[in-house]
mmCIF file of N, CA and C in Angstrom:
data_model
loop_
_atom_site.group_PDB
_atom_site.id
_atom_site.type_symbol
_atom_site.label_atom_id
_atom_site.label_comp_id
_atom_site.label_asym_id
_atom_site.label_seq_id
_atom_site.Cartn_x
_atom_site.Cartn_y
_atom_site.Cartn_z
ATOM 1 N N MET A 440 32.543 12.683 63.141
ATOM 2 C CA MET A 440 33.121 13.305 61.975
ATOM 3 C C MET A 440 33.777 14.521 62.447
ATOM 4 N N ALA A 441 35.021 14.600 62.042
ATOM 5 C CA ALA A 441 35.711 15.921 62.399
ATOM 6 C C ALA A 441 35.255 17.040 61.540
ATOM 7 N N ILE A 442 35.439 18.275 62.027
ATOM 8 C CA ILE A 442 34.979 19.484 61.334
ATOM 9 C C ILE A 442 35.623 19.568 59.967
ATOM 10 N N ASN A 443 36.977 19.215 59.860
ATOM 11 C CA ASN A 443 37.675 19.250 58.635
ATOM 12 C C ASN A 443 37.173 18.293 57.565
ATOM 13 N N ASP A 444 36.372 17.210 57.977
ATOM 14 C CA ASP A 444 35.901 16.228 57.034
ATOM 15 C C ASP A 444 34.645 16.587 56.285
ATOM 16 N N LEU A 445 34.088 17.798 56.631
ATOM 17 C CA LEU A 445 32.861 18.313 55.965
ATOM 18 C C LEU A 445 33.129 18.382 54.507
ATOM 19 N N PRO A 446 32.240 18.052 53.580
ATOM 20 C CA PRO A 446 32.444 18.117 52.126
ATOM 21 C C PRO A 446 32.778 19.543 51.667
ATOM 22 N N ILE A 447 32.149 20.561 52.160
ATOM 23 C CA ILE A 447 32.370 21.913 51.705
ATOM 24 C C ILE A 447 33.776 22.356 52.052
ATOM 25 N N LEU A 448 34.245 21.963 53.241
ATOM 26 C CA LEU A 448 35.695 22.350 53.720
ATOM 27 C C LEU A 448 36.704 21.619 52.830
ATOM 28 N N SER A 449 36.308 20.251 52.640
ATOM 29 C CA SER A 449 37.220 19.388 51.826
ATOM 30 C C SER A 449 37.326 20.030 50.459
ATOM 31 N N ALA A 450 36.209 20.451 49.912
ATOM 32 C CA ALA A 450 36.216 21.024 48.461
ATOM 33 C C ALA A 450 37.089 22.347 48.464
ATOM 34 N N LEU A 451 36.993 23.179 49.538
ATOM 35 C CA LEU A 451 37.726 24.402 49.717
ATOM 36 C C LEU A 451 39.241 24.046 49.784
ATOM 37 N N ARG A 452 39.463 23.092 50.606
ATOM 38 C CA ARG A 452 40.896 22.702 50.759
ATOM 39 C C ARG A 452 41.511 22.175 49.333
ATOM 40 N N THR A 453 40.806 21.354 48.629
ATOM 41 C CA THR A 453 41.230 20.918 47.257
ATOM 42 C C THR A 453 41.376 22.094 46.377
ATOM 43 N N LYS A 454 40.518 23.053 46.386
ATOM 44 C CA LYS A 454 40.563 24.272 45.578
ATOM 45 C C LYS A 454 41.893 25.110 45.898
ATOM 46 N N MET A 455 42.035 25.215 47.169
ATOM 47 C CA MET A 455 43.255 25.983 47.666
ATOM 48 C C MET A 455 44.629 25.224 47.173
ATOM 49 N N GLN A 456 44.576 23.960 47.314
ATOM 50 C CA GLN A 456 45.752 23.143 46.862
ATOM 51 C C GLN A 456 46.011 23.262 45.317
ATOM 52 N N TRP A 457 44.793 23.277 44.616
ATOM 53 C CA TRP A 457 44.927 23.493 43.176
ATOM 54 C C TRP A 457 45.499 24.849 42.828
ATOM 55 N N HIS A 458 44.982 25.865 43.501
ATOM 56 C CA HIS A 458 45.618 27.141 43.201
ATOM 57 C C HIS A 458 46.995 27.324 43.565
ATOM 58 N N GLN A 459 47.521 26.669 44.627
ATOM 59 C CA GLN A 459 48.982 26.614 44.951
ATOM 60 C C GLN A 459 49.767 25.915 43.861
ATOM 61 N N GLU A 460 49.208 24.813 43.389
ATOM 62 C CA GLU A 460 50.007 24.074 42.292
ATOM 63 C C GLU A 460 49.985 24.831 41.042
ATOM 64 N N ARG A 461 48.876 25.495 40.695
ATOM 65 C CA ARG A 461 48.680 26.323 39.473
ATOM 66 C C ARG A 461 49.648 27.448 39.528
ATOM 67 N N GLN A 462 49.833 28.035 40.671
ATOM 68 C CA GLN A 462 50.847 29.164 40.866
ATOM 69 C C GLN A 462 52.188 28.673 40.504
ATOM 70 N N ARG A 463 52.622 27.448 40.931
ATOM 71 C CA ARG A 463 53.847 26.843 40.650
ATOM 72 C C ARG A 463 54.012 26.695 39.051
ATOM 73 N N VAL A 464 53.001 26.130 38.485
ATOM 74 C CA VAL A 464 52.973 25.885 37.014
ATOM 75 C C VAL A 464 53.108 27.247 36.274
ATOM 76 N N LEU A 465 52.365 28.238 36.605
ATOM 77 C CA LEU A 465 52.480 29.575 35.901
ATOM 78 C C LEU A 465 53.762 30.121 36.214
ATOM 79 N N ALA A 466 54.369 30.029 37.302
ATOM 80 C CA ALA A 466 55.669 30.683 37.655
ATOM 81 C C ALA A 466 56.697 29.956 36.712
ATOM 82 N N GLU A 467 56.511 28.658 36.557
ATOM 83 C CA GLU A 467 57.461 27.867 35.665
ATOM 84 C C GLU A 467 57.317 28.223 34.203
ATOM 85 N N ASN A 468 56.075 28.660 33.832
ATOM 86 C CA ASN A 468 55.950 29.122 32.464
ATOM 87 C C ASN A 468 56.604 30.563 32.201
ATOM 88 N N VAL A 469 56.492 31.450 33.267
ATOM 89 C CA VAL A 469 57.144 32.775 33.143
ATOM 90 C C VAL A 469 58.718 32.612 33.121
ATOM 91 N N SER A 470 59.117 31.792 34.000
ATOM 92 C CA SER A 470 60.627 31.563 34.116
ATOM 93 C C SER A 470 61.251 31.047 32.794
ATOM 94 N N ASN A 471 60.422 30.268 32.031
ATOM 95 C CA ASN A 471 60.990 29.608 30.891
ATOM 96 C C ASN A 471 60.337 30.417 29.469
ATOM 97 N N ALA A 472 60.090 31.690 29.738
ATOM 98 C CA ALA A 472 59.590 32.496 28.597
ATOM 99 C C ALA A 472 60.508 32.598 27.451
ATOM 100 N N ASN A 473 61.773 32.517 27.835
ATOM 101 C CA ASN A 473 62.863 32.691 26.801
ATOM 102 C C ASN A 473 63.455 31.344 26.300
ATOM 103 N N THR A 474 63.023 30.176 26.850
ATOM 104 C CA THR A 474 63.611 28.907 26.500
ATOM 105 C C THR A 474 63.041 28.524 25.148
ATOM 106 N N PRO A 475 63.946 28.187 24.149
ATOM 107 C CA PRO A 475 63.516 27.817 22.931
ATOM 108 C C PRO A 475 62.588 26.434 22.955
ATOM 109 N N ASN A 476 61.639 26.446 22.153
ATOM 110 C CA ASN A 476 60.598 25.346 21.999
ATOM 111 C C ASN A 476 59.896 25.068 23.314
ATOM 112 N N PHE A 477 59.875 25.917 24.306
ATOM 113 C CA PHE A 477 59.120 25.632 25.524
ATOM 114 C C PHE A 477 57.621 25.810 25.321
ATOM 115 N N ARG A 478 56.811 24.889 25.745
ATOM 116 C CA ARG A 478 55.344 24.959 25.687
ATOM 117 C C ARG A 478 54.749 25.265 27.098
ATOM 118 N N PRO A 479 54.155 26.394 27.318
ATOM 119 C CA PRO A 479 53.532 26.567 28.626
ATOM 120 C C PRO A 479 52.442 25.626 28.984
ATOM 121 N N SER A 480 52.232 25.383 30.242
ATOM 122 C CA SER A 480 51.260 24.384 30.745
ATOM 123 C C SER A 480 50.340 25.134 31.607
ATOM 124 N N ASP A 481 49.206 24.409 31.822
ATOM 125 C CA ASP A 481 48.144 24.985 32.756
ATOM 126 C C ASP A 481 47.548 23.755 33.414
ATOM 127 N N LEU A 482 46.823 23.949 34.492
ATOM 128 C CA LEU A 482 46.176 22.748 35.229
ATOM 129 C C LEU A 482 44.744 22.742 34.814
ATOM 130 N N VAL A 483 44.252 21.519 34.848
ATOM 131 C CA VAL A 483 42.798 21.278 34.687
ATOM 132 C C VAL A 483 42.165 21.574 36.023
ATOM 133 N N GLU A 484 41.160 22.420 36.040
ATOM 134 C CA GLU A 484 40.448 22.827 37.217
ATOM 135 C C GLU A 484 39.618 21.717 37.733
ATOM 136 N N PRO A 485 39.660 21.377 39.095
ATOM 137 C CA PRO A 485 38.919 20.323 39.680
ATOM 138 C C PRO A 485 37.363 20.698 39.540
ATOM 139 N N LYS A 486 36.523 19.660 39.344
ATOM 140 C CA LYS A 486 35.113 19.927 39.277
ATOM 141 C C LYS A 486 34.362 19.327 40.544
ATOM 142 N N PHE A 487 33.349 20.076 40.978
ATOM 143 C CA PHE A 487 32.676 19.513 42.220
ATOM 144 C C PHE A 487 31.199 19.486 41.870
ATOM 145 N N ASP A 488 30.535 18.520 42.661
ATOM 146 C CA ASP A 488 29.084 18.400 42.447
ATOM 147 C C ASP A 488 28.418 19.443 43.411
ATOM 148 N N ASN A 489 27.021 19.455 43.506
ATOM 149 C CA ASN A 489 26.415 20.478 44.345
ATOM 150 C C ASN A 489 26.565 20.321 45.815
ATOM 151 N N LYS A 490 27.159 19.093 46.207
ATOM 152 C CA LYS A 490 27.384 18.815 47.608
ATOM 153 C C LYS A 490 28.810 19.123 47.954
ATOM 154 N N GLY A 491 29.674 19.563 47.063
ATOM 155 C CA GLY A 491 31.048 19.875 47.311
ATOM 156 C C GLY A 491 31.997 18.716 47.150
ATOM 157 N N THR A 492 31.520 17.594 46.592
ATOM 158 C CA THR A 492 32.206 16.365 46.432
ATOM 159 C C THR A 492 32.962 16.497 45.093
ATOM 160 N N ASP A 493 34.304 16.113 45.082
ATOM 161 C CA ASP A 493 35.155 16.126 43.954
ATOM 162 C C ASP A 493 34.690 15.060 42.920
ATOM 163 N N ILE A 494 34.362 15.547 41.668
ATOM 164 C CA ILE A 494 33.930 14.584 40.695
ATOM 165 C C ILE A 494 34.974 14.033 39.968
ATOM 166 N N GLY A 495 35.235 12.663 40.031
ATOM 167 C CA GLY A 495 36.277 12.023 39.273
ATOM 168 C C GLY A 495 37.702 12.230 39.921
ATOM 169 N N GLY A 496 37.788 12.635 41.083
ATOM 170 C CA GLY A 496 39.089 12.598 41.743
ATOM 171 C C GLY A 496 40.044 13.766 41.152
ATOM 172 N N ALA A 497 39.557 14.897 40.844
ATOM 173 C CA ALA A 497 40.261 16.035 40.271
ATOM 174 C C ALA A 497 40.836 15.807 38.838
ATOM 175 N N MET A 498 40.722 14.653 38.333
ATOM 176 C CA MET A 498 41.282 14.303 37.043
ATOM 177 C C MET A 498 40.085 14.165 35.988
ATOM 178 N N GLY A 499 38.996 14.110 36.412
ATOM 179 C CA GLY A 499 37.796 13.959 35.482
ATOM 180 C C GLY A 499 37.724 12.521 35.070
ATOM 181 N N SER A 500 38.296 11.534 35.735
ATOM 182 C CA SER A 500 38.241 10.110 35.394
ATOM 183 C C SER A 500 37.376 9.361 36.292
ATOM 184 N N LEU A 501 37.123 8.040 35.988
ATOM 185 C CA LEU A 501 36.143 7.333 36.841
ATOM 186 C C LEU A 501 36.673 7.092 38.196
ATOM 187 N N ALA A 502 35.867 7.085 39.231
ATOM 188 C CA ALA A 502 36.327 6.711 40.507
ATOM 189 C C ALA A 502 36.504 5.219 40.697
ATOM 190 N N MET A 503 37.436 4.910 41.586
ATOM 191 C CA MET A 503 37.630 3.537 41.814
ATOM 192 C C MET A 503 36.543 2.908 42.724
ATOM 193 N N MET A 504 36.294 1.564 42.474
ATOM 194 C CA MET A 504 35.276 0.790 43.224
ATOM 195 C C MET A 504 35.847 -0.374 43.971
ATOM 196 N N ARG A 505 35.355 -0.723 45.092
ATOM 197 C CA ARG A 505 35.786 -1.951 45.868
ATOM 198 C C ARG A 505 34.748 -2.957 45.436
ATOM 199 N N THR A 506 35.186 -4.042 44.765
ATOM 200 C CA THR A 506 34.167 -4.958 44.224
ATOM 201 C C THR A 506 34.171 -6.247 45.252
ATOM 202 N N SER A 507 34.983 -6.341 46.152
ATOM 203 C CA SER A 507 35.115 -7.527 47.085
ATOM 204 C C SER A 507 35.524 -7.100 48.482
ATOM 205 N N ALA A 508 35.001 -7.734 49.478
ATOM 206 C CA ALA A 508 35.451 -7.212 50.841
ATOM 207 C C ALA A 508 36.832 -7.627 51.067
ATOM 208 N N THR A 509 37.439 -8.554 50.271
ATOM 209 C CA THR A 509 38.894 -8.855 50.507
ATOM 210 C C THR A 509 39.772 -7.940 49.859
ATOM 211 N N HIS A 510 39.351 -7.020 49.062
ATOM 212 C CA HIS A 510 40.239 -5.969 48.374
ATOM 213 C C HIS A 510 40.564 -4.922 49.331
ATOM 214 N N ILE A 511 41.702 -4.286 49.077
ATOM 215 C CA ILE A 511 42.193 -3.170 49.982
ATOM 216 C C ILE A 511 41.257 -1.972 49.697
ATOM 217 N N GLY A 512 40.881 -1.340 50.777
ATOM 218 C CA GLY A 512 39.932 -0.187 50.777
ATOM 219 C C GLY A 512 40.561 1.017 50.023
ATOM 220 N N ILE A 513 39.813 1.999 49.627
ATOM 221 C CA ILE A 513 40.187 3.244 48.966
ATOM 222 C C ILE A 513 40.270 4.144 50.111
ATOM 223 N N SER A 514 41.506 4.820 50.290
ATOM 224 C CA SER A 514 41.646 5.840 51.220
ATOM 225 C C SER A 514 41.165 7.189 50.741
ATOM 226 N N GLY A 515 40.195 7.756 51.284
ATOM 227 C CA GLY A 515 39.754 9.077 50.935
ATOM 228 C C GLY A 515 38.905 9.087 49.732
ATOM 229 N N GLY A 516 38.803 7.966 48.979
ATOM 230 C CA GLY A 516 37.973 8.027 47.814
ATOM 231 C C GLY A 516 38.576 8.632 46.586
ATOM 232 N N ARG A 517 39.884 8.936 46.631
ATOM 233 C CA ARG A 517 40.507 9.612 45.426
ATOM 234 C C ARG A 517 41.521 8.819 44.895
ATOM 235 N N GLN A 518 41.709 8.983 43.604
ATOM 236 C CA GLN A 518 42.795 8.309 42.868
ATOM 237 C C GLN A 518 44.156 8.931 43.175
ATOM 238 N N SER A 519 45.229 8.233 42.928
ATOM 239 C CA SER A 519 46.428 8.833 43.155
ATOM 240 C C SER A 519 47.230 9.139 41.714
ATOM 241 N N PHE A 520 46.420 9.338 40.752
ATOM 242 C CA PHE A 520 46.955 9.561 39.267
ATOM 243 C C PHE A 520 47.740 10.904 39.513
ATOM 244 N N ARG A 521 48.817 10.943 38.915
ATOM 245 C CA ARG A 521 49.712 12.160 38.881
ATOM 246 C C ARG A 521 50.067 12.538 37.439
ATOM 247 N N GLY A 522 49.431 13.552 36.780
ATOM 248 C CA GLY A 522 49.716 13.809 35.364
ATOM 249 C C GLY A 522 50.841 14.620 35.204
ATOM 250 N N ASP A 523 51.519 15.063 36.226
ATOM 251 C CA ASP A 523 52.706 15.997 35.961
ATOM 252 C C ASP A 523 53.905 15.401 36.567
ATOM 253 N N GLY A 524 54.101 14.144 36.378
ATOM 254 C CA GLY A 524 55.278 13.433 36.914
ATOM 255 C C GLY A 524 55.394 13.249 38.398
ATOM 256 N N GLY A 525 54.248 13.275 39.092
ATOM 257 C CA GLY A 525 54.237 13.067 40.561
ATOM 258 C C GLY A 525 54.315 14.295 41.336
ATOM 259 N N ARG A 526 54.342 15.482 40.868
ATOM 260 C CA ARG A 526 54.453 16.625 41.772
ATOM 261 C C ARG A 526 53.240 17.152 42.410
ATOM 262 N N SER A 527 52.046 16.760 41.759
ATOM 263 C CA SER A 527 50.868 17.117 42.475
ATOM 264 C C SER A 527 49.750 16.096 42.153
ATOM 265 N N GLY A 528 48.532 16.292 42.558
ATOM 266 C CA GLY A 528 47.461 15.466 42.197
ATOM 267 C C GLY A 528 46.546 15.994 41.103
ATOM 268 N N PHE A 529 47.071 16.975 40.379
ATOM 269 C CA PHE A 529 46.369 17.701 39.347
ATOM 270 C C PHE A 529 46.964 17.350 38.017
ATOM 271 N N LEU A 530 46.074 17.281 36.975
ATOM 272 C CA LEU A 530 46.460 17.046 35.666
ATOM 273 C C LEU A 530 46.993 18.222 34.873
ATOM 274 N N THR A 531 48.137 18.171 34.354
ATOM 275 C CA THR A 531 48.740 19.291 33.630
ATOM 276 C C THR A 531 48.504 19.155 32.095
ATOM 277 N N LYS A 532 48.132 20.149 31.392
ATOM 278 C CA LYS A 532 47.782 20.050 29.980
ATOM 279 C C LYS A 532 48.652 21.150 29.249
ATOM 280 N N PRO A 533 49.118 20.856 28.082
ATOM 281 C CA PRO A 533 49.771 21.896 27.294
ATOM 282 C C PRO A 533 48.833 23.061 26.950
ATOM 283 N N ALA A 534 49.333 24.239 26.994
ATOM 284 C CA ALA A 534 48.406 25.421 26.758
ATOM 285 C C ALA A 534 48.833 26.116 25.459
ATOM 286 N N GLY A 535 49.825 25.750 24.691
ATOM 287 C CA GLY A 535 50.104 26.396 23.482
ATOM 288 C C GLY A 535 51.661 26.165 23.077
ATOM 289 N N ASN A 536 51.910 26.975 22.008
ATOM 290 C CA ASN A 536 53.378 26.751 21.508
ATOM 291 C C ASN A 536 54.402 27.736 22.004
ATOM 292 N N SER A 537 53.940 28.922 22.574
ATOM 293 C CA SER A 537 54.941 29.763 23.163
ATOM 294 C C SER A 537 54.367 30.511 24.255
ATOM 295 N N VAL A 538 55.113 31.009 25.082
ATOM 296 C CA VAL A 538 54.718 31.735 26.394
ATOM 297 C C VAL A 538 54.419 33.224 25.947
ATOM 298 N N ASN A 539 53.216 33.609 26.347
ATOM 299 C CA ASN A 539 52.801 35.050 26.218
ATOM 300 C C ASN A 539 52.786 35.574 27.656
ATOM 301 N N LEU A 540 53.712 36.466 28.012
ATOM 302 C CA LEU A 540 53.897 36.972 29.297
ATOM 303 C C LEU A 540 52.748 37.623 29.912
ATOM 304 N N GLU A 541 52.080 38.471 29.062
ATOM 305 C CA GLU A 541 50.821 39.184 29.462
ATOM 306 C C GLU A 541 49.757 38.228 29.865
ATOM 307 N N ASP A 542 49.502 37.190 29.123
ATOM 308 C CA ASP A 542 48.508 36.094 29.417
ATOM 309 C C ASP A 542 48.915 35.462 30.767
ATOM 310 N N GLN A 543 50.144 35.021 30.866
ATOM 311 C CA GLN A 543 50.574 34.313 32.140
ATOM 312 C C GLN A 543 50.467 35.225 33.280
ATOM 313 N N MET A 544 50.743 36.389 33.228
ATOM 314 C CA MET A 544 50.657 37.319 34.428
ATOM 315 C C MET A 544 49.187 37.700 34.677
ATOM 316 N N LEU A 545 48.291 37.659 33.720
ATOM 317 C CA LEU A 545 46.794 37.776 33.967
ATOM 318 C C LEU A 545 46.383 36.513 34.723
ATOM 319 N N LYS A 546 46.838 35.391 34.286
ATOM 320 C CA LYS A 546 46.349 34.163 34.933
ATOM 321 C C LYS A 546 46.913 34.110 36.404
ATOM 322 N N VAL A 547 48.132 34.541 36.648
ATOM 323 C CA VAL A 547 48.734 34.603 37.910
ATOM 324 C C VAL A 547 47.930 35.480 38.810
ATOM 325 N N SER A 548 47.534 36.638 38.376
ATOM 326 C CA SER A 548 46.635 37.703 39.106
ATOM 327 C C SER A 548 45.349 37.020 39.421
ATOM 328 N N ALA A 549 44.718 36.509 38.454
ATOM 329 C CA ALA A 549 43.355 35.872 38.677
ATOM 330 C C ALA A 549 43.447 34.681 39.702
ATOM 331 N N ASN A 550 44.577 33.861 39.512
ATOM 332 C CA ASN A 550 44.752 32.796 40.495
ATOM 333 C C ASN A 550 44.953 33.359 41.847
ATOM 334 N N GLN A 551 45.728 34.348 42.069
ATOM 335 C CA GLN A 551 45.941 34.965 43.372
ATOM 336 C C GLN A 551 44.695 35.447 44.000
ATOM 337 N N MET A 552 43.710 36.077 43.302
ATOM 338 C CA MET A 552 42.425 36.594 43.724
ATOM 339 C C MET A 552 41.597 35.405 44.086
ATOM 340 N N ASP A 553 41.485 34.406 43.297
ATOM 341 C CA ASP A 553 40.740 33.163 43.569
ATOM 342 C C ASP A 553 41.224 32.496 44.817
ATOM 343 N N TYR A 554 42.544 32.359 44.891
ATOM 344 C CA TYR A 554 43.035 31.667 46.135
ATOM 345 C C TYR A 554 42.664 32.522 47.297
ATOM 346 N N ALA A 555 42.771 33.904 47.323
ATOM 347 C CA ALA A 555 42.402 34.607 48.501
ATOM 348 C C ALA A 555 40.875 34.461 48.808
ATOM 349 N N ALA A 556 40.053 34.437 47.793
ATOM 350 C CA ALA A 556 38.635 34.229 48.110
ATOM 351 C C ALA A 556 38.364 32.759 48.668
ATOM 352 N N ALA A 557 39.071 31.753 48.207
ATOM 353 C CA ALA A 557 38.916 30.422 48.777
ATOM 354 C C ALA A 557 39.357 30.377 50.237
ATOM 355 N N THR A 558 40.527 30.994 50.574
ATOM 356 C CA THR A 558 40.925 31.009 51.917
ATOM 357 C C THR A 558 40.042 31.805 52.765
ATOM 358 N N SER A 559 39.585 32.778 52.359
ATOM 359 C CA SER A 559 38.550 33.675 53.149
ATOM 360 C C SER A 559 37.312 32.860 53.416
ATOM 361 N N LEU A 560 36.767 32.110 52.423
ATOM 362 C CA LEU A 560 35.620 31.310 52.624
ATOM 363 C C LEU A 560 35.925 30.208 53.601
ATOM 364 N N TYR A 561 37.051 29.614 53.502
ATOM 365 C CA TYR A 561 37.503 28.485 54.378
ATOM 366 C C TYR A 561 37.525 28.984 55.796
ATOM 367 N N SER A 562 38.234 30.152 56.086
ATOM 368 C CA SER A 562 38.411 30.577 57.464
ATOM 369 C C SER A 562 37.121 31.042 58.025
ATOM 370 N N ARG A 563 36.181 31.724 57.257
ATOM 371 C CA ARG A 563 34.885 32.128 57.739
ATOM 372 C C ARG A 563 34.021 30.877 58.043
ATOM 373 N N SER A 564 34.066 29.961 57.319
ATOM 374 C CA SER A 564 33.282 28.780 57.472
ATOM 375 C C SER A 564 33.686 27.997 58.805
ATOM 376 N N LEU A 565 35.042 27.978 58.986
ATOM 377 C CA LEU A 565 35.534 27.438 60.327
ATOM 378 C C LEU A 565 35.113 28.264 61.462
ATOM 379 N N GLY A 566 35.122 29.605 61.324
ATOM 380 C CA GLY A 566 34.612 30.529 62.310
ATOM 381 C C GLY A 566 33.166 30.254 62.716
ATOM 382 N N LEU A 567 32.356 30.112 61.610
ATOM 383 C CA LEU A 567 30.861 29.981 61.816
ATOM 384 C C LEU A 567 30.700 28.563 62.546
ATOM 385 N N LEU A 568 31.438 27.571 62.133
ATOM 386 C CA LEU A 568 31.288 26.202 62.920
ATOM 387 C C LEU A 568 31.696 26.321 64.357
ATOM 388 N N LYS A 569 32.704 27.036 64.585
ATOM 389 C CA LYS A 569 33.216 27.152 65.959
ATOM 390 C C LYS A 569 32.197 27.937 66.761
ATOM 391 N N THR A 570 31.600 28.916 66.124
ATOM 392 C CA THR A 570 30.629 29.743 66.880
ATOM 393 C C THR A 570 29.367 28.857 67.182
ATOM 394 N N ALA A 571 28.989 27.977 66.263
ATOM 395 C CA ALA A 571 27.823 27.240 66.392
ATOM 396 C C ALA A 571 27.900 26.156 67.430
ATOM 397 N N ILE A 572 29.187 25.591 67.670
ATOM 398 C CA ILE A 572 29.422 24.544 68.611
ATOM 399 C C ILE A 572 29.800 25.216 69.931
ATOM 400 N N GLY A 573 29.970 26.527 70.093
ATOM 401 C CA GLY A 573 30.274 27.236 71.264
ATOM 402 C C GLY A 573 31.734 27.278 71.689
ATOM 403 N N LYS A 574 32.542 27.221 70.654
ATOM 404 C CA LYS A 574 34.094 27.335 70.908
ATOM 405 C C LYS A 574 34.551 28.730 70.887
ATOM 406 N N ARG A 575 33.647 29.627 70.528
ATOM 407 C CA ARG A 575 33.976 31.061 70.351
ATOM 408 C C ARG A 575 33.177 31.899 71.168
#
C-alpha cells in the first residue's frame, strides 16, 4: 500500500479538492452578482465515516456493487456522478434567489481557512509518516 492510499490522507485530499471546487463556485456567484435572475450555488460537503472513508462517494448516494466476477470492477470505489455538468465530482445545489455579496465573501473566507487547515494536516501527516519510516 502506498502512503498516499491511506484512508485519512485520501479523505484529506478529497476535502482539499472539495474546497478548491467550492472556491470556483463561490467566485462564480460573486462574479454574477449583478446578473438578472441568477441563483447562487454552493457545494454539498462530502461526508466521511470515523475511518476517513467517503460515505456515498461525495454525493450521499449508494455505492456501486460488483455482483458478478464477470462484471467490470469499480476503480477506487467511487461513483463518477457529476452534478454540475461534469466540472467536478461534487454535487452543486441552488442556494437561494439572489446573491448576497457579504454572505458569499464570508463563505470564501471560511473556505480559505478550512483549505489551509486541511493542507496543513495533510503535509504534517506526510511528515510524520516519513519520520516513522526513516526517510527524514
